[in-house]
Amino acid sequence: MSTWKSQPSCMAAANLFKVLSSPLRVGILLRLDERPHTVGELADVFGASQPLVSQHLKVLRQSCLVQADRHGREMSYRLMDDHVTHMVADAVAHAREHDPATPAQTHAPGKDAS
């Protein structure tokens, strides 16, 4: 009998959630959904140091979530695909719906929460 531990896709998904456990990484992914950015642009947006942003981008690259494109001396980072963007956006929406600091909203199953 197969268990969840023997399912590579379960382990890979769990590792993906570990990568997404950083609020800065989630923010970076949401920002990259808008357009590609350089490390400097992301550092400015988040008020973080460039080395810190670079470390987070390295983790995201190693997890096949973002890729880097060289433009002269600069690297521009972009999302590899839309799968993770949808998951992150859904997680953020879910967190907003269940955050006690956020005013209650009605949400019909299967409908976008706007």
XYZ file of N, CA and C in Angstrom:
342
model
N 0.839 -1.188 0.000
C 0.000 0.000 0.000
C 0.883 1.250 0.000
N 0.550 2.179 -0.839
C 1.299 3.416 -0.984
C 0.889 4.409 0.103
N 1.870 5.101 0.655
C 1.574 6.140 1.636
C 1.948 7.488 1.047
N 1.513 8.535 1.693
C 1.830 9.876 1.215
C 3.332 10.104 1.189
N 4.073 9.450 2.080
C 5.525 9.619 2.111
C 6.204 9.047 0.878
N 5.566 8.065 0.257
C 6.176 7.446 -0.926
C 5.760 8.152 -2.218
N 4.957 9.178 -2.114
C 4.502 9.924 -3.286
C 5.419 11.120 -3.528
N 6.246 11.061 -4.576
C 7.163 12.192 -4.835
C 6.429 13.522 -4.996
N 5.232 13.499 -5.556
C 4.514 14.759 -5.747
C 4.097 15.365 -4.411
N 3.787 14.540 -3.422
C 3.453 15.072 -2.089
C 4.668 15.716 -1.444
N 5.806 15.069 -1.567
C 7.034 15.618 -0.996
C 7.432 16.910 -1.717
N 7.303 16.925 -3.029
C 7.638 18.124 -3.795
C 6.707 19.278 -3.423
N 5.432 18.993 -3.253
C 4.481 20.040 -2.869
C 4.797 20.570 -1.474
N 5.151 19.681 -0.557
C 5.515 20.115 0.791
C 6.746 21.007 0.753
N 7.732 20.654 -0.072
C 8.923 21.495 -0.218
C 8.578 22.851 -0.814
N 7.633 22.868 -1.749
C 7.193 24.133 -2.332
C 6.576 25.027 -1.260
N 5.765 24.436 -0.385
C 5.168 25.240 0.689
C 6.244 25.770 1.640
N 7.311 25.017 1.855
C 8.417 25.518 2.675
C 9.034 26.757 2.024
N 9.233 26.694 0.718
C 9.799 27.832 -0.011
C 8.880 29.041 0.118
N 7.588 28.808 0.077
C 6.608 29.894 0.133
C 6.310 30.356 1.557
N 7.020 29.809 2.544
C 6.753 30.191 3.934
C 7.342 31.551 4.294
N 8.121 32.136 3.402
C 8.697 33.456 3.642
C 7.790 34.541 3.066
N 7.340 35.483 3.910
C 6.507 36.577 3.388
C 7.206 37.376 2.285
N 8.521 37.551 2.390
C 9.231 38.299 1.356
C 9.197 37.536 0.033
N 9.361 36.225 0.065
C 9.294 35.446 -1.178
C 7.908 35.523 -1.799
N 6.879 35.461 -0.967
C 5.510 35.587 -1.491
C 5.336 36.957 -2.141
N 5.817 37.995 -1.476
C 5.733 39.342 -2.047
C 6.484 39.460 -3.355
N 7.657 38.855 -3.422
C 8.441 38.885 -4.661
C 7.667 38.215 -5.787
N 7.073 37.060 -5.509
C 6.310 36.360 -6.548
C 5.128 37.195 -7.023
N 4.435 37.834 -6.090
C 3.299 38.676 -6.480
C 3.767 39.859 -7.322
N 4.905 40.445 -6.967
C 5.433 41.577 -7.724
C 5.876 41.132 -9.116
N 6.513 39.953 -9.203
C 6.967 39.456 -10.504
C 5.804 39.056 -11.398
N 4.643 38.853 -10.813
C 3.462 38.567 -11.624
C 3.076 39.785 -12.458
N 3.449 40.972 -11.991
C 3.135 42.210 -12.712
C 4.046 42.388 -13.929
N 5.350 42.154 -13.712
C 6.358 42.303 -14.767
C 7.693 41.846 -14.205
N 8.682 41.607 -15.083
C 10.026 41.275 -14.600
C 10.632 42.453 -13.837
N 11.480 42.142 -12.872
C 12.159 43.158 -12.065
C 13.620 42.762 -11.858
N 14.450 43.771 -11.602
C 15.834 43.535 -11.204
C 15.885 43.400 -9.680
N 17.016 42.926 -9.177
C 17.199 42.822 -7.725
C 17.043 44.196 -7.084
N 17.641 45.201 -7.693
C 17.564 46.552 -7.145
C 16.140 47.069 -7.054
N 15.358 46.818 -8.092
C 13.948 47.249 -8.066
C 13.192 46.551 -6.940
N 13.411 45.259 -6.801
C 12.718 44.507 -5.746
C 13.177 44.970 -4.365
N 14.465 45.230 -4.217
C 14.975 45.713 -2.934
C 14.324 47.049 -2.568
N 14.189 47.941 -3.546
C 13.543 49.230 -3.302
C 12.080 49.064 -2.911
N 11.367 48.193 -3.628
C 9.943 47.984 -3.369
C 9.720 47.481 -1.946
N 10.559 46.539 -1.512
C 10.341 45.890 -0.220
C 11.158 46.497 0.915
N 11.994 47.495 0.599
C 12.811 48.103 1.641
C 13.785 47.111 2.250
N 14.278 46.197 1.432
C 15.215 45.169 1.884
C 16.557 45.388 1.182
N 17.596 44.812 1.756
C 18.910 44.941 1.126
C 18.974 44.082 -0.135
N 19.821 44.491 -1.074
C 19.987 43.709 -2.298
C 20.512 42.309 -2.015
N 21.476 42.133 -1.078
C 21.922 40.764 -0.786
C 20.794 39.870 -0.253
N 19.918 40.435 0.578
C 18.805 39.643 1.108
C 17.849 39.242 -0.018
N 17.508 40.183 -0.875
C 16.623 39.886 -2.002
C 17.279 38.853 -2.919
N 18.578 38.990 -3.148
C 19.294 38.026 -3.986
C 19.231 36.621 -3.400
N 19.370 36.509 -2.078
C 19.277 35.196 -1.427
C 17.897 34.579 -1.642
N 16.859 35.383 -1.494
C 15.501 34.874 -1.689
C 15.265 34.492 -3.149
N 15.788 35.290 -4.073
C 15.648 34.955 -5.492
C 16.379 33.662 -5.823
N 17.493 33.415 -5.183
C 18.231 32.167 -5.392
C 17.375 30.972 -4.990
N 16.721 31.078 -3.849
C 15.834 29.993 -3.394
C 14.689 29.800 -4.386
N 14.113 30.886 -4.853
C 13.015 30.802 -5.810
C 13.484 30.221 -7.146
N 14.696 30.556 -7.567
C 15.256 29.973 -8.802
C 15.498 28.482 -8.624
N 16.085 28.096 -7.506
C 16.371 26.686 -7.257
C 15.096 25.855 -7.175
N 14.000 26.492 -6.845
C 12.704 25.813 -6.754
C 11.921 25.892 -8.061
N 12.566 26.409 -9.111
C 11.953 26.536 -10.446
C 10.694 27.401 -10.434
N 10.726 28.456 -9.627
C 9.598 29.386 -9.572
C 9.880 30.651 -10.366
N 11.144 31.066 -10.391
C 11.532 32.237 -11.177
C 12.753 31.889 -12.015
N 12.977 32.680 -13.039
C 14.199 32.531 -13.818
C 14.775 33.904 -14.079
N 16.079 33.911 -14.308
C 16.796 35.164 -14.520
C 17.196 35.283 -15.980
N 17.077 36.491 -16.491
C 17.499 36.808 -17.852
C 18.514 37.937 -17.764
N 19.648 37.747 -18.408
C 20.696 38.778 -18.389
C 20.411 39.815 -19.472
N 20.493 41.082 -19.069
C 20.367 42.220 -19.982
C 21.576 43.112 -19.730
N 22.641 42.885 -20.509
C 23.876 43.622 -20.271
C 24.480 43.196 -18.947
N 24.634 44.145 -18.041
C 25.207 43.858 -16.719
C 24.142 43.524 -15.689
N 22.883 43.680 -16.028
C 21.810 43.440 -15.060
C 21.101 42.125 -15.324
N 20.595 41.550 -14.234
C 19.754 40.362 -14.316
C 18.318 40.804 -14.042
N 17.428 40.340 -14.860
C 16.004 40.609 -14.679
C 15.343 39.292 -14.318
N 14.493 39.312 -13.318
C 13.837 38.101 -12.836
C 12.372 38.097 -13.230
N 11.904 36.912 -13.631
C 10.499 36.763 -14.020
C 10.011 35.402 -13.563
N 8.689 35.263 -13.519
C 8.085 33.985 -13.141
C 8.308 32.955 -14.238
N 8.458 31.705 -13.835
C 8.623 30.642 -14.828
C 7.283 30.246 -15.439
N 6.209 30.272 -14.630
C 4.888 29.963 -15.157
C 3.825 30.524 -14.222
N 2.574 30.353 -14.616
C 1.460 30.936 -13.860
C 0.930 30.049 -12.737
N 1.350 28.791 -12.677
C 0.792 27.894 -11.670
C 0.967 28.425 -10.253
N 2.176 28.830 -9.931
C 2.455 29.281 -8.580
C 1.773 30.604 -8.301
N 1.691 31.473 -9.303
C 1.016 32.753 -9.120
C -0.427 32.553 -8.671
N -1.109 31.623 -9.309
C -2.500 31.353 -8.924
C -2.577 30.840 -7.496
N -1.672 29.941 -7.140
C -1.691 29.377 -5.798
C -1.399 30.456 -4.754
N -0.413 31.303 -5.027
C -0.059 32.365 -4.084
C -1.206 33.364 -3.959
N -1.797 33.753 -5.074
C -2.930 34.690 -5.035
C -4.099 34.091 -4.255
N -4.367 32.803 -4.460
C -5.439 32.143 -3.710
C -5.121 32.093 -2.224
N -3.859 31.830 -1.869
C -3.467 31.787 -0.457
C -3.625 33.161 0.189
N -3.236 34.212 -0.533
C -3.378 35.570 -0.006
C -4.859 35.907 0.174
N -5.687 35.557 -0.802
C -7.131 35.802 -0.686
C -7.716 35.037 0.494
N -7.303 33.795 0.663
C -7.783 32.980 1.784
C -7.373 33.621 3.116
N -6.130 34.069 3.203
C -5.657 34.695 4.436
C -6.443 35.966 4.743
N -6.742 36.751 3.716
C -7.532 37.974 3.922
C -8.930 37.642 4.428
N -9.530 36.606 3.864
C -10.884 36.224 4.267
C -10.943 35.776 5.719
N -9.852 35.223 6.228
C -9.855 34.665 7.576
C -9.006 35.465 8.552
N -8.631 36.685 8.161
C -7.858 37.568 9.025
C -8.830 38.369 9.876
N -8.748 38.231 11.208
C -9.671 38.973 12.072
C -9.549 40.486 11.943
N -8.413 40.978 11.451
C -8.228 42.425 11.289
C -8.883 42.953 10.022
N -9.312 42.048 9.135
C -9.941 42.437 7.885
C -11.451 42.383 8.056
N -12.178 43.422 7.606
C -13.636 43.390 7.708
C -14.207 42.152 7.009
N -15.252 41.596 7.596
C -15.867 40.391 7.044
C -16.417 40.658 5.651
N -16.190 39.677 4.771
C -16.712 39.745 3.418
C -17.457 38.456 3.133
N -18.465 38.554 2.330
C -19.134 37.325 1.927
C -18.417 36.768 0.717
N -18.344 35.472 0.660
C -17.614 34.819 -0.417
C -18.406 33.579 -0.834
N -18.900 33.598 -2.050
C -19.623 32.439 -2.570
C -18.625 31.454 -3.153
N -18.751 30.170 -2.820
C -17.835 29.183 -3.392
C -17.838 29.249 -4.916
N -16.638 29.172 -5.481
C -16.514 29.189 -6.934
C -16.533 30.572 -7.541
N -16.648 31.593 -6.723
C -16.659 32.978 -7.210
C -15.408 33.678 -6.732
N -14.922 34.641 -7.513
C -13.760 35.424 -7.100
C -14.136 36.315 -5.939
N -13.242 36.358 -4.957
C -13.431 37.276 -3.841
C -12.744 38.581 -4.200
N -13.501 39.614 -4.413
C -12.915 40.904 -4.803
C -13.133 41.917 -3.733
